[in-house]
GROMACS .gro file of C-alpha atoms in nm:
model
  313
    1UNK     CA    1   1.786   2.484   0.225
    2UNK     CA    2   1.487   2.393   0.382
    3UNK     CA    3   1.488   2.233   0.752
    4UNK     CA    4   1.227   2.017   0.967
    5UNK     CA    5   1.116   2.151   1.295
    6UNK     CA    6   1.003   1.927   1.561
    7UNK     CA    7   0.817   2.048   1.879
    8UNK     CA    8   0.785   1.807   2.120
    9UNK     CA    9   0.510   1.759   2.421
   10UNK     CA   10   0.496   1.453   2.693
   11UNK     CA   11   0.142   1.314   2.740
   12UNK     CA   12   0.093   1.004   2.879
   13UNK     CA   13  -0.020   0.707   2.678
   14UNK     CA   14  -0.145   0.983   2.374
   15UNK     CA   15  -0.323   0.763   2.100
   16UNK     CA   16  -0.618   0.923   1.900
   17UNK     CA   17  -0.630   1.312   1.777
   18UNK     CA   18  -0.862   1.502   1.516
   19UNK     CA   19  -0.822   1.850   1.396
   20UNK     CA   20  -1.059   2.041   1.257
   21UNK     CA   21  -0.879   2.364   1.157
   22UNK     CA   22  -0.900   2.510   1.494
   23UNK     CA   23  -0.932   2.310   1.748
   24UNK     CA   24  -0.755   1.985   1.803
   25UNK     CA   25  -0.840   1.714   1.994
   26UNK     CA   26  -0.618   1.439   2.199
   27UNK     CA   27  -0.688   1.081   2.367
   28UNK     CA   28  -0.458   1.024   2.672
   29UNK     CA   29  -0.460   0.775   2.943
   30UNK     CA   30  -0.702   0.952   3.157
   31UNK     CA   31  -0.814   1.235   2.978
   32UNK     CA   32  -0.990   1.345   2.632
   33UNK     CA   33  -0.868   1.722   2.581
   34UNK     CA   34  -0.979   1.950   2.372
   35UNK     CA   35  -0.698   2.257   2.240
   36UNK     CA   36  -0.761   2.588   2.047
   37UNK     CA   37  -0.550   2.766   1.828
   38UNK     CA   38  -0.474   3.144   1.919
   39UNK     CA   39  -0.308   3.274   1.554
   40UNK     CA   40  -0.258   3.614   1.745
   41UNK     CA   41  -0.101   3.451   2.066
   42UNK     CA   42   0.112   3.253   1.845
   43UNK     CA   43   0.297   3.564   1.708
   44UNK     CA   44   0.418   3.656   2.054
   45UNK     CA   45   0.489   3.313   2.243
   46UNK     CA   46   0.805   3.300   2.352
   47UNK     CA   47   1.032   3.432   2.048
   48UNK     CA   48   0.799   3.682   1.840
   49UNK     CA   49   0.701   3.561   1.530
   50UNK     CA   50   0.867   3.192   1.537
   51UNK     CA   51   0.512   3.015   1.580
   52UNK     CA   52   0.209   3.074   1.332
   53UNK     CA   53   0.013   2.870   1.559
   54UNK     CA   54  -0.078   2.830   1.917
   55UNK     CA   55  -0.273   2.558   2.073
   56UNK     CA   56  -0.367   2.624   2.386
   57UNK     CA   57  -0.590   2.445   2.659
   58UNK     CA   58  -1.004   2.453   2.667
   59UNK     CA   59  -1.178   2.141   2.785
   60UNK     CA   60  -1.088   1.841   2.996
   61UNK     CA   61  -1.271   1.522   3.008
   62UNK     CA   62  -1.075   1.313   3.269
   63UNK     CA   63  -1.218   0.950   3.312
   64UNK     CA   64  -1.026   0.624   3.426
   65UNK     CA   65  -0.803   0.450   3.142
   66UNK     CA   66  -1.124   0.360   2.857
   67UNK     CA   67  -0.855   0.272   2.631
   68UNK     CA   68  -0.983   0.510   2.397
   69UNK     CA   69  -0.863   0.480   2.047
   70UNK     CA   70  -0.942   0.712   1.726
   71UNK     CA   71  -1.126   1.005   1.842
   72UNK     CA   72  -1.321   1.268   1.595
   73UNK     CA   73  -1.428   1.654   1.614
   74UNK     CA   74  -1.788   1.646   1.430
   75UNK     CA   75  -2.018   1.939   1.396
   76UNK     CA   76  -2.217   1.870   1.737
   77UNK     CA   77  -2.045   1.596   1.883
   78UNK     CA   78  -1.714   1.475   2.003
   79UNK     CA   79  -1.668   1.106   1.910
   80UNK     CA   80  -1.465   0.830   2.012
   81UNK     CA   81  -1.350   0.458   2.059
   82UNK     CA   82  -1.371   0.324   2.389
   83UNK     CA   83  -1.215  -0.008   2.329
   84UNK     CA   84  -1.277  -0.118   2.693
   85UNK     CA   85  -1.607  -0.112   2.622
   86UNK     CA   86  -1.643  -0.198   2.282
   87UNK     CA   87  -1.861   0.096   2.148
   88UNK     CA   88  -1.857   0.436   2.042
   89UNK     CA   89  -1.940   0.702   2.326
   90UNK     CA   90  -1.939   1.098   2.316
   91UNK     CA   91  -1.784   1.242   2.627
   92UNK     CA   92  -2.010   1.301   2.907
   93UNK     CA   93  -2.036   1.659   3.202
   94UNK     CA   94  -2.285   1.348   3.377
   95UNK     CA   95  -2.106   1.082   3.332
   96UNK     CA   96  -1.784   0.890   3.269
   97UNK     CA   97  -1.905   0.871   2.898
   98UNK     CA   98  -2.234   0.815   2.710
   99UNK     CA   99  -2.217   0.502   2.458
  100UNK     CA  100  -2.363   0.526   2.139
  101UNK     CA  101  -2.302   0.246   1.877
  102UNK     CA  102  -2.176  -0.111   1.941
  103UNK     CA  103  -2.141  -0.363   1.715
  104UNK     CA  104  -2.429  -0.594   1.694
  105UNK     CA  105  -2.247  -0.927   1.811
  106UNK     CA  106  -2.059  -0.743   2.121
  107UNK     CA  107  -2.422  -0.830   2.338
  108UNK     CA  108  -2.332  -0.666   2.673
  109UNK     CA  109  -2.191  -0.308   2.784
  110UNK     CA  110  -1.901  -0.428   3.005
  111UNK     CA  111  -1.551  -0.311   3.039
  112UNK     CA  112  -1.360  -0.675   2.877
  113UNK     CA  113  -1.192  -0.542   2.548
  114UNK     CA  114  -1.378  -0.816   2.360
  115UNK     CA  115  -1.308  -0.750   1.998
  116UNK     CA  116  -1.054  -0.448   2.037
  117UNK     CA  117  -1.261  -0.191   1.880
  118UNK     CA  118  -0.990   0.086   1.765
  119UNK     CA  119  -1.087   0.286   1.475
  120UNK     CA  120  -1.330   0.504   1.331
  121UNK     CA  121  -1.363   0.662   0.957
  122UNK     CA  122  -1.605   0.979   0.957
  123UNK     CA  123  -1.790   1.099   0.634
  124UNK     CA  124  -1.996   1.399   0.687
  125UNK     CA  125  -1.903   1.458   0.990
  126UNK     CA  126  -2.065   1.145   1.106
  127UNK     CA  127  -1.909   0.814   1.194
  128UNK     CA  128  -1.867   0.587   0.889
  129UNK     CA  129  -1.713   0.285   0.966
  130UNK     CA  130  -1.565   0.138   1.249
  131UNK     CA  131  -1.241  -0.118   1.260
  132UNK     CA  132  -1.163  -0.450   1.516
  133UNK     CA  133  -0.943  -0.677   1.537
  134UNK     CA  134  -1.187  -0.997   1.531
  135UNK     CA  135  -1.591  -1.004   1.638
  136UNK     CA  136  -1.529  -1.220   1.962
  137UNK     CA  137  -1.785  -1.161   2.238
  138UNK     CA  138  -1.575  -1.313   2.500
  139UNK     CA  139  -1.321  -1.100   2.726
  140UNK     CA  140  -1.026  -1.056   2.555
  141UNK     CA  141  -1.134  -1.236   2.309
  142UNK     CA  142  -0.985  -1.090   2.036
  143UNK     CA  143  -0.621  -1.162   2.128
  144UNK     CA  144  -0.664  -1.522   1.975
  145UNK     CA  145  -0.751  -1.366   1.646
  146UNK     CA  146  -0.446  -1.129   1.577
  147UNK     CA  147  -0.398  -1.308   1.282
  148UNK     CA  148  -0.659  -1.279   1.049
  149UNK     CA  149  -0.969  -1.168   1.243
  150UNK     CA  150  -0.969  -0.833   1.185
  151UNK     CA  151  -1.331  -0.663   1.076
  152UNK     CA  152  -1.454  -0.310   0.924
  153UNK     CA  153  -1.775  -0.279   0.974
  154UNK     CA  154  -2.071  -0.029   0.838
  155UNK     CA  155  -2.155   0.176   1.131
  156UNK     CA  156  -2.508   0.255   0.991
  157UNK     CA  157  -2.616  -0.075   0.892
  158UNK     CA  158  -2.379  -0.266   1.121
  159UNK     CA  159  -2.302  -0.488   0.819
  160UNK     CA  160  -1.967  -0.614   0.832
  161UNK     CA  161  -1.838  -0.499   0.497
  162UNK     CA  162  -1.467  -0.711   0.570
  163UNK     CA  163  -1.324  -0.972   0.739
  164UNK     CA  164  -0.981  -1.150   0.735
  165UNK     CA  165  -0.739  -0.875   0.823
  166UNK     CA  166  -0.443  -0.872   1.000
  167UNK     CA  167  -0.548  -0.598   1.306
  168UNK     CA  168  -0.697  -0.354   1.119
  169UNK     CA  169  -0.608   0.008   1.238
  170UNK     CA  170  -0.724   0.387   1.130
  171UNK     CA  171  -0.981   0.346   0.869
  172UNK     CA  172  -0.996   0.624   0.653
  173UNK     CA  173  -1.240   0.798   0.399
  174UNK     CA  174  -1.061   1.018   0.138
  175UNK     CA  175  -1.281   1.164  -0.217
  176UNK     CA  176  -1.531   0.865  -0.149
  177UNK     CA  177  -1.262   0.582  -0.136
  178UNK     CA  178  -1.258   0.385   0.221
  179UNK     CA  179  -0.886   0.328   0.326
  180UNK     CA  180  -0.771   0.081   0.597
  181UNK     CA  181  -0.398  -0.020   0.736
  182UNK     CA  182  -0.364  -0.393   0.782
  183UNK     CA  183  -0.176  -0.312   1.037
  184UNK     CA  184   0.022  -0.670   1.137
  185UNK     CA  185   0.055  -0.739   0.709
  186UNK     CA  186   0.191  -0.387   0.689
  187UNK     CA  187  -0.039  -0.258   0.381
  188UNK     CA  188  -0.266  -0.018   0.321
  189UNK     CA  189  -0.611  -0.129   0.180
  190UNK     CA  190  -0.863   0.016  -0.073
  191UNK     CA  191  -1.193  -0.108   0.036
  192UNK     CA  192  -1.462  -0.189  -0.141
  193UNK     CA  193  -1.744  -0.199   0.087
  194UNK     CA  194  -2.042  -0.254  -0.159
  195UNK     CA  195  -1.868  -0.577  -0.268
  196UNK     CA  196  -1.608  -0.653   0.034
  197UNK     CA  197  -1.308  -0.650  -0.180
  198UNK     CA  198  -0.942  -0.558  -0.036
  199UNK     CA  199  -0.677  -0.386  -0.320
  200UNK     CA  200  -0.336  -0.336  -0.199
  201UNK     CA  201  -0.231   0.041  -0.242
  202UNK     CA  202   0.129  -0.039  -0.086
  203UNK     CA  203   0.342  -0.261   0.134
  204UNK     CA  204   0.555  -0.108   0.406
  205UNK     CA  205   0.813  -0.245   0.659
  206UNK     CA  206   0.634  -0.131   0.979
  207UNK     CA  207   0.351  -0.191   1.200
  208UNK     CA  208   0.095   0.061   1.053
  209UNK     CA  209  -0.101   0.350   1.261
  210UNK     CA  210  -0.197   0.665   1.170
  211UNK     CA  211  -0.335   0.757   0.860
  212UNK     CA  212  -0.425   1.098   0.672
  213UNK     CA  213  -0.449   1.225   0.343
  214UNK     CA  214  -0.294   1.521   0.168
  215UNK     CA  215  -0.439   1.542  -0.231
  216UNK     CA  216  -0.345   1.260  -0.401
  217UNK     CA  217  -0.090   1.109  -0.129
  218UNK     CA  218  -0.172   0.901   0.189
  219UNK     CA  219   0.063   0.963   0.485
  220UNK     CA  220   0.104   0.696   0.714
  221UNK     CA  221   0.265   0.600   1.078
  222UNK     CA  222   0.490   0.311   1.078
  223UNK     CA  223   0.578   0.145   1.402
  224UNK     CA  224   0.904  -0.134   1.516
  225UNK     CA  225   0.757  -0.417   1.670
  226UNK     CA  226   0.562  -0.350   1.959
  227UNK     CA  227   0.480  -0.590   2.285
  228UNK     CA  228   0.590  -0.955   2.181
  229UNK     CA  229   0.359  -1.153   2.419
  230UNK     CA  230   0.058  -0.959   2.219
  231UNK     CA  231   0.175  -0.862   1.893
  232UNK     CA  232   0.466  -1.080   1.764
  233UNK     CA  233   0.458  -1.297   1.468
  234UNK     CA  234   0.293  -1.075   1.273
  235UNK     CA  235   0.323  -1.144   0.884
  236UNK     CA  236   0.508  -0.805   0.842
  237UNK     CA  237   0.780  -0.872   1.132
  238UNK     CA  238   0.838  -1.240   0.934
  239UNK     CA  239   0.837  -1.010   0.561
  240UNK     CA  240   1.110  -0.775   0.721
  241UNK     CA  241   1.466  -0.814   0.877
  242UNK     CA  242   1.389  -0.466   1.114
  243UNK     CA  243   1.069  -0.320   1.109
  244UNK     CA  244   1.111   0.126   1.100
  245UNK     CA  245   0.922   0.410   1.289
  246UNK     CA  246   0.864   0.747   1.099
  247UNK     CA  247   0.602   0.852   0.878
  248UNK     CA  248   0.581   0.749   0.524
  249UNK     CA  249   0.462   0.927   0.182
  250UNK     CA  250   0.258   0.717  -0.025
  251UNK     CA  251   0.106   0.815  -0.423
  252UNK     CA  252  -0.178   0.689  -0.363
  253UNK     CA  253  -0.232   0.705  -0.805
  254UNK     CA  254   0.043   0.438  -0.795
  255UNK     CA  255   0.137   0.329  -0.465
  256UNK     CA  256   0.499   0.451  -0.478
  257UNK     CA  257   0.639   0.554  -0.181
  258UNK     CA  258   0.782   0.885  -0.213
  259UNK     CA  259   0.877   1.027   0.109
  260UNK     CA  260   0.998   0.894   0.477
  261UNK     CA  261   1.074   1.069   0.753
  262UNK     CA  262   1.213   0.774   0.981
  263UNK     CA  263   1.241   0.829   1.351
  264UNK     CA  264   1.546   0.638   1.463
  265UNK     CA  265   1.544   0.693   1.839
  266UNK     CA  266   1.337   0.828   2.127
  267UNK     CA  267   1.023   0.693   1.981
  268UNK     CA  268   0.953   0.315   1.858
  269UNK     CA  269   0.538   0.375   1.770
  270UNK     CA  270   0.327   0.670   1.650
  271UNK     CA  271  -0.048   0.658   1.679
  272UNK     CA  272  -0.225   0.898   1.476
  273UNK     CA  273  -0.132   1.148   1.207
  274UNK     CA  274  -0.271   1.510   1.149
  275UNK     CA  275  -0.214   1.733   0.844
  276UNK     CA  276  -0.218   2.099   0.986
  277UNK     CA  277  -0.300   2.255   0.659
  278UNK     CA  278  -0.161   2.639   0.634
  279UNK     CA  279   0.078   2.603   0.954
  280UNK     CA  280   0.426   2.550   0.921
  281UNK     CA  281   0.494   2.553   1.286
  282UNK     CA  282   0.250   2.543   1.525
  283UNK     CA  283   0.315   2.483   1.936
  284UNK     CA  284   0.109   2.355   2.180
  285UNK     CA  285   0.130   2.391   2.558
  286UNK     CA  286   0.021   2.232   2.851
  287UNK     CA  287  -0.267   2.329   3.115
  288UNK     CA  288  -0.059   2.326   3.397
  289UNK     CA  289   0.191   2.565   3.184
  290UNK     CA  290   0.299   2.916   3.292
  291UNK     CA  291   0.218   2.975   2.948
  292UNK     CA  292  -0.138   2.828   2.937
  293UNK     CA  293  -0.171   3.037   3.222
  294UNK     CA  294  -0.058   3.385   3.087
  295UNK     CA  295  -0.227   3.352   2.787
  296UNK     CA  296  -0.570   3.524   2.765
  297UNK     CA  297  -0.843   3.493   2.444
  298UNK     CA  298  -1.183   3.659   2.425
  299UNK     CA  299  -1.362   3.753   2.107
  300UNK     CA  300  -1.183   4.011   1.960
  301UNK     CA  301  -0.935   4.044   2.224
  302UNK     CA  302  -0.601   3.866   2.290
  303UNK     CA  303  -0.337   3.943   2.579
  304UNK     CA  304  -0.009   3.812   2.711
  305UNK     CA  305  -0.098   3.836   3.140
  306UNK     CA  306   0.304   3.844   3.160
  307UNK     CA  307   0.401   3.939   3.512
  308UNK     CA  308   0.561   4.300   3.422
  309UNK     CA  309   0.229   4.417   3.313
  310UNK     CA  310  -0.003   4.299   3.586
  311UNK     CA  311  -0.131   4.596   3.821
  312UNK     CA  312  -0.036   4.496   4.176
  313UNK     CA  313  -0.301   4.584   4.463
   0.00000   0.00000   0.00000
Protein backbone atom coordinates (compact mmCIF):
# COMPACT_ATOMS: atom_id res chain seq x y z
CA UNK A 1 0.00 0.00 0.00
CA UNK A 2 0.68 3.43 0.07
CA UNK A 3 3.51 4.93 2.52
CA UNK A 4 4.34 8.56 4.00
CA UNK A 5 7.68 10.02 3.31
CA UNK A 6 9.16 12.48 5.59
CA UNK A 7 12.26 14.63 4.71
CA UNK A 8 13.56 16.33 7.36
CA UNK A 9 15.76 19.79 7.57
CA UNK A 10 17.14 21.63 10.96
CA UNK A 11 16.56 25.41 10.92
CA UNK A 12 16.65 27.22 13.84
CA UNK A 13 13.57 28.65 15.44
CA UNK A 14 11.58 28.10 11.67
CA UNK A 15 8.01 29.69 12.13
CA UNK A 16 6.31 31.32 9.02
CA UNK A 17 6.57 29.86 5.21
CA UNK A 18 4.51 30.67 1.90
CA UNK A 19 4.73 28.87 -1.33
CA UNK A 20 3.79 30.04 -4.32
CA UNK A 21 4.30 27.11 -6.73
CA UNK A 22 7.89 27.74 -7.14
CA UNK A 23 9.46 29.34 -4.80
CA UNK A 24 9.05 28.92 -1.11
CA UNK A 25 9.72 31.07 1.48
CA UNK A 26 10.93 30.47 5.33
CA UNK A 27 11.09 32.71 8.68
CA UNK A 28 14.02 31.61 10.93
CA UNK A 29 15.61 33.15 13.87
CA UNK A 30 17.87 35.35 11.97
CA UNK A 31 17.09 34.99 8.56
CA UNK A 32 14.05 35.32 5.93
CA UNK A 33 15.11 32.87 2.96
CA UNK A 34 13.85 32.59 -0.07
CA UNK A 35 14.15 28.71 -2.03
CA UNK A 36 13.47 27.70 -5.72
CA UNK A 37 12.40 24.63 -7.07
CA UNK A 38 14.72 22.98 -9.84
CA UNK A 39 12.06 20.08 -11.36
CA UNK A 40 15.12 19.05 -13.60
CA UNK A 41 17.72 19.00 -10.66
CA UNK A 42 15.28 17.10 -8.71
CA UNK A 43 15.40 14.06 -11.10
CA UNK A 44 19.09 13.60 -10.45
CA UNK A 45 19.70 14.55 -6.64
CA UNK A 46 21.12 12.01 -4.98
CA UNK A 47 19.13 8.72 -6.12
CA UNK A 48 17.77 9.47 -9.80
CA UNK A 49 14.33 9.93 -10.00
CA UNK A 50 13.31 9.61 -6.09
CA UNK A 51 12.56 13.52 -5.80
CA UNK A 52 10.05 15.43 -8.21
CA UNK A 53 11.11 18.46 -6.55
CA UNK A 54 14.14 20.38 -5.54
CA UNK A 55 14.31 23.44 -3.47
CA UNK A 56 17.30 24.91 -3.54
CA UNK A 57 18.84 28.25 -2.07
CA UNK A 58 18.35 32.00 -3.74
CA UNK A 59 18.06 34.89 -1.35
CA UNK A 60 19.05 35.60 2.22
CA UNK A 61 17.74 38.31 4.34
CA UNK A 62 19.67 37.89 7.68
CA UNK A 63 18.55 40.48 10.42
CA UNK A 64 18.71 40.07 14.35
CA UNK A 65 15.78 37.83 15.94
CA UNK A 66 12.36 40.28 14.67
CA UNK A 67 10.36 37.50 15.85
CA UNK A 68 8.88 37.29 12.60
CA UNK A 69 5.72 35.35 12.36
CA UNK A 70 3.48 34.48 9.11
CA UNK A 71 5.34 35.52 6.15
CA UNK A 72 3.73 35.79 2.38
CA UNK A 73 5.15 35.59 -1.36
CA UNK A 74 2.90 38.39 -3.21
CA UNK A 75 3.32 39.46 -6.78
CA UNK A 76 5.92 42.40 -5.99
CA UNK A 77 6.52 42.10 -2.51
CA UNK A 78 7.67 39.80 0.19
CA UNK A 79 5.55 40.32 3.34
CA UNK A 80 5.78 39.62 6.84
CA UNK A 81 5.04 39.88 10.68
CA UNK A 82 7.57 41.39 12.70
CA UNK A 83 6.05 40.86 16.05
CA UNK A 84 8.91 42.76 17.80
CA UNK A 85 7.79 45.55 16.26
CA UNK A 86 4.30 45.24 15.91
CA UNK A 87 3.81 45.93 12.11
CA UNK A 88 4.07 44.52 8.84
CA UNK A 89 7.52 45.19 6.99
CA UNK A 90 8.87 43.88 3.50
CA UNK A 91 12.48 42.85 3.71
CA UNK A 92 14.94 45.46 3.10
CA UNK A 93 18.91 45.35 0.70
CA UNK A 94 19.05 49.07 2.95
CA UNK A 95 17.92 48.18 5.85
CA UNK A 96 17.12 45.69 8.62
CA UNK A 97 13.46 45.86 7.26
CA UNK A 98 11.05 48.53 5.94
CA UNK A 99 7.62 48.70 8.04
CA UNK A 100 4.56 49.09 6.35
CA UNK A 101 1.22 48.73 8.31
CA UNK A 102 0.70 48.89 12.11
CA UNK A 103 -2.24 48.77 13.82
CA UNK A 104 -3.68 52.08 14.65
CA UNK A 105 -3.54 51.79 18.61
CA UNK A 106 0.25 50.32 18.61
CA UNK A 107 1.41 54.49 18.57
CA UNK A 108 5.22 54.05 18.43
CA UNK A 109 7.74 51.91 16.15
CA UNK A 110 9.76 50.26 18.96
CA UNK A 111 11.00 46.79 19.40
CA UNK A 112 8.47 45.79 22.88
CA UNK A 113 6.16 42.94 21.44
CA UNK A 114 3.18 45.01 22.58
CA UNK A 115 0.18 43.19 21.25
CA UNK A 116 1.99 40.03 19.71
CA UNK A 117 1.18 40.66 16.21
CA UNK A 118 1.50 37.02 14.52
CA UNK A 119 -0.58 36.48 11.57
CA UNK A 120 -1.47 37.61 8.30
CA UNK A 121 -4.40 36.40 5.72
CA UNK A 122 -3.60 37.59 2.01
CA UNK A 123 -6.41 38.03 -0.68
CA UNK A 124 -5.14 39.08 -3.96
CA UNK A 125 -1.99 38.86 -3.26
CA UNK A 126 -2.30 41.64 -0.82
CA UNK A 127 -2.45 41.52 2.94
CA UNK A 128 -6.03 41.04 4.23
CA UNK A 129 -6.18 40.81 7.70
CA UNK A 130 -3.89 40.69 10.36
CA UNK A 131 -4.24 38.59 13.90
CA UNK A 132 -2.97 39.62 17.84
CA UNK A 133 -3.27 38.41 20.74
CA UNK A 134 -4.84 41.63 22.58
CA UNK A 135 -4.46 45.61 21.36
CA UNK A 136 -2.17 46.61 24.41
CA UNK A 137 0.21 49.48 23.67
CA UNK A 138 2.39 48.76 26.56
CA UNK A 139 5.60 46.38 26.33
CA UNK A 140 4.61 43.10 26.61
CA UNK A 141 1.54 43.99 27.07
CA UNK A 142 -0.23 41.44 25.60
CA UNK A 143 0.89 38.61 27.91
CA UNK A 144 -1.89 39.74 30.47
CA UNK A 145 -4.48 39.15 27.84
CA UNK A 146 -3.82 35.44 26.75
CA UNK A 147 -7.12 34.78 27.68
CA UNK A 148 -9.54 36.44 25.75
CA UNK A 149 -7.80 39.42 24.11
CA UNK A 150 -7.12 38.19 21.01
CA UNK A 151 -8.03 40.65 17.80
CA UNK A 152 -8.34 40.24 13.80
CA UNK A 153 -8.23 43.20 12.42
CA UNK A 154 -9.01 44.73 8.69
CA UNK A 155 -5.69 45.62 7.39
CA UNK A 156 -7.20 48.20 4.92
CA UNK A 157 -9.46 49.97 7.11
CA UNK A 158 -7.70 49.04 10.37
CA UNK A 159 -11.17 48.23 11.75
CA UNK A 160 -11.03 45.63 14.20
CA UNK A 161 -13.51 43.19 12.75
CA UNK A 162 -13.06 40.69 16.27
CA UNK A 163 -12.25 40.67 19.58
CA UNK A 164 -12.43 38.11 22.47
CA UNK A 165 -10.28 35.27 21.26
CA UNK A 166 -8.20 33.04 22.89
CA UNK A 167 -4.55 33.94 20.94
CA UNK A 168 -5.61 34.02 17.69
CA UNK A 169 -3.07 32.37 15.21
CA UNK A 170 -2.87 31.94 11.12
CA UNK A 171 -5.80 33.70 9.75
CA UNK A 172 -6.80 32.37 6.64
CA UNK A 173 -8.87 33.35 3.45
CA UNK A 174 -10.21 30.32 1.48
CA UNK A 175 -13.27 30.91 -1.65
CA UNK A 176 -14.09 34.32 0.17
CA UNK A 177 -14.61 32.81 3.74
CA UNK A 178 -12.02 34.36 6.49
CA UNK A 179 -10.73 31.44 8.74
CA UNK A 180 -8.95 31.90 12.12
CA UNK A 181 -7.49 29.21 14.85
CA UNK A 182 -8.37 30.21 18.38
CA UNK A 183 -5.45 28.93 19.13
CA UNK A 184 -5.54 28.54 23.32
CA UNK A 185 -9.69 27.32 22.85
CA UNK A 186 -8.40 24.90 20.23
CA UNK A 187 -11.10 25.76 17.34
CA UNK A 188 -11.12 26.89 14.18
CA UNK A 189 -13.32 30.00 13.41
CA UNK A 190 -15.49 31.16 10.44
CA UNK A 191 -15.42 34.85 10.55
CA UNK A 192 -17.72 37.08 9.70
CA UNK A 193 -16.07 40.28 9.34
CA UNK A 194 -18.96 42.51 7.96
CA UNK A 195 -20.88 41.66 11.16
CA UNK A 196 -18.00 40.35 13.69
CA UNK A 197 -19.52 37.04 14.23
CA UNK A 198 -17.33 33.80 15.27
CA UNK A 199 -18.95 30.09 13.99
CA UNK A 200 -17.16 27.16 15.23
CA UNK A 201 -16.04 24.88 12.21
CA UNK A 202 -14.37 22.28 14.76
CA UNK A 203 -12.84 21.64 18.16
CA UNK A 204 -9.47 19.95 18.42
CA UNK A 205 -7.26 18.71 21.33
CA UNK A 206 -4.17 20.84 20.54
CA UNK A 207 -2.75 24.19 20.59
CA UNK A 208 -3.56 25.32 16.96
CA UNK A 209 -0.90 26.73 14.25
CA UNK A 210 -0.73 26.36 10.85
CA UNK A 211 -3.46 26.49 8.64
CA UNK A 212 -4.09 25.73 4.77
CA UNK A 213 -6.70 24.65 2.63
CA UNK A 214 -7.01 21.83 0.16
CA UNK A 215 -10.82 22.01 -1.72
CA UNK A 216 -13.27 21.60 0.63
CA UNK A 217 -10.94 20.50 3.72
CA UNK A 218 -8.88 22.75 6.13
CA UNK A 219 -5.59 21.22 7.33
CA UNK A 220 -4.39 22.30 10.48
CA UNK A 221 -1.15 22.12 12.97
CA UNK A 222 -1.87 20.99 16.38
CA UNK A 223 0.65 21.59 19.09
CA UNK A 224 1.16 19.82 23.14
CA UNK A 225 1.35 22.47 25.48
CA UNK A 226 3.96 24.81 24.95
CA UNK A 227 5.99 27.20 27.64
CA UNK A 228 3.88 27.08 30.98
CA UNK A 229 5.02 30.45 32.48
CA UNK A 230 3.44 32.03 29.05
CA UNK A 231 0.95 29.78 27.73
CA UNK A 232 -0.60 27.49 30.41
CA UNK A 233 -4.12 27.47 31.45
CA UNK A 234 -5.35 27.74 28.31
CA UNK A 235 -9.15 26.63 27.94
CA UNK A 236 -8.04 23.76 25.57
CA UNK A 237 -5.22 22.28 28.03
CA UNK A 238 -8.29 22.39 30.93
CA UNK A 239 -10.90 20.67 27.86
CA UNK A 240 -8.17 17.87 27.32
CA UNK A 241 -6.37 15.18 29.48
CA UNK A 242 -3.04 15.40 26.81
CA UNK A 243 -3.02 17.83 24.26
CA UNK A 244 -1.43 16.00 20.50
CA UNK A 245 1.06 17.32 17.80
CA UNK A 246 0.44 16.26 14.09
CA UNK A 247 -1.59 17.72 11.52
CA UNK A 248 -5.26 17.29 11.34
CA UNK A 249 -7.94 16.89 8.35
CA UNK A 250 -10.90 18.86 8.81
CA UNK A 251 -14.43 18.86 6.23
CA UNK A 252 -14.75 22.01 6.40
CA UNK A 253 -18.83 21.27 4.80
CA UNK A 254 -19.31 19.64 8.25
CA UNK A 255 -16.53 20.02 10.50
CA UNK A 256 -15.68 16.30 10.80
CA UNK A 257 -12.37 15.50 11.28
CA UNK A 258 -11.26 13.05 8.85
CA UNK A 259 -7.65 12.60 8.89
CA UNK A 260 -4.56 12.91 11.56
CA UNK A 261 -1.28 12.40 11.10
CA UNK A 262 -0.04 12.69 14.88
CA UNK A 263 3.60 13.25 15.55
CA UNK A 264 4.39 11.39 18.73
CA UNK A 265 8.05 12.23 19.30
CA UNK A 266 10.90 14.45 18.12
CA UNK A 267 8.60 17.35 17.67
CA UNK A 268 6.01 18.87 20.35
CA UNK A 269 4.81 22.21 17.97
CA UNK A 270 4.47 22.87 14.22
CA UNK A 271 4.15 26.39 12.94
CA UNK A 272 2.89 26.69 9.58
CA UNK A 273 1.45 24.32 6.98
CA UNK A 274 2.02 24.29 3.10
CA UNK A 275 0.09 22.24 0.51
CA UNK A 276 2.72 21.49 -2.31
CA UNK A 277 0.15 20.86 -4.92
CA UNK A 278 1.50 18.31 -7.81
CA UNK A 279 4.67 17.10 -5.66
CA UNK A 280 4.68 14.02 -3.93
CA UNK A 281 8.16 14.37 -2.66
CA UNK A 282 9.97 17.26 -2.85
CA UNK A 283 13.62 17.96 -0.91
CA UNK A 284 15.12 20.90 0.10
CA UNK A 285 18.76 21.60 0.93
CA UNK A 286 20.72 23.88 2.72
CA UNK A 287 23.09 26.90 1.49
CA UNK A 288 25.98 25.77 3.12
CA UNK A 289 25.24 22.17 1.41
CA UNK A 290 27.66 20.36 -0.95
CA UNK A 291 24.58 19.98 -2.74
CA UNK A 292 23.44 23.66 -2.88
CA UNK A 293 26.77 24.06 -4.03
CA UNK A 294 26.95 21.55 -7.03
CA UNK A 295 23.81 22.39 -8.24
CA UNK A 296 23.75 24.90 -11.15
CA UNK A 297 20.28 26.63 -12.86
CA UNK A 298 20.21 29.13 -15.69
CA UNK A 299 17.36 29.61 -18.10
CA UNK A 300 17.20 26.78 -20.08
CA UNK A 301 20.11 25.12 -18.66
CA UNK A 302 20.56 22.83 -15.61
CA UNK A 303 23.88 20.95 -14.44
CA UNK A 304 25.10 18.74 -11.64
CA UNK A 305 29.00 20.62 -10.98
CA UNK A 306 29.80 17.00 -9.43
CA UNK A 307 33.53 16.75 -8.89
CA UNK A 308 34.24 13.91 -11.68
CA UNK A 309 33.17 16.26 -14.31
CA UNK A 310 34.92 19.47 -13.42
CA UNK A 311 37.98 20.32 -15.85
CA UNK A 312 41.02 20.72 -13.61
CA UNK A 313 43.60 23.63 -14.60
Amino acid sequence: GETISVFLRRFEKIMGLDWDGTRLLLATRHALLVYSNSKVLAHRFREPGRYDALYLPRVSYPHPDLHIHDVALGPDRIWMVNTRFNCLAYPSDEHTFEPVWRPRFITDLVPEDRCHLNGLAMRNGQPAFVSALSETNTAGGWRDHKVAGGIVVDYASGEIVVRGLTMPHSPRVHEGSLYVLNSGAGELLRIDPDRGSTEVVCRLDGYLRGLTFSGSHALIGLCQARETQIFGGMPVEIAHDRLKCGLAVIDLRSGTRVGLLEITSGCTELFDIRVLTGQVRPAIVHADAPDALEAISVPGCYFWLRPENVIKD
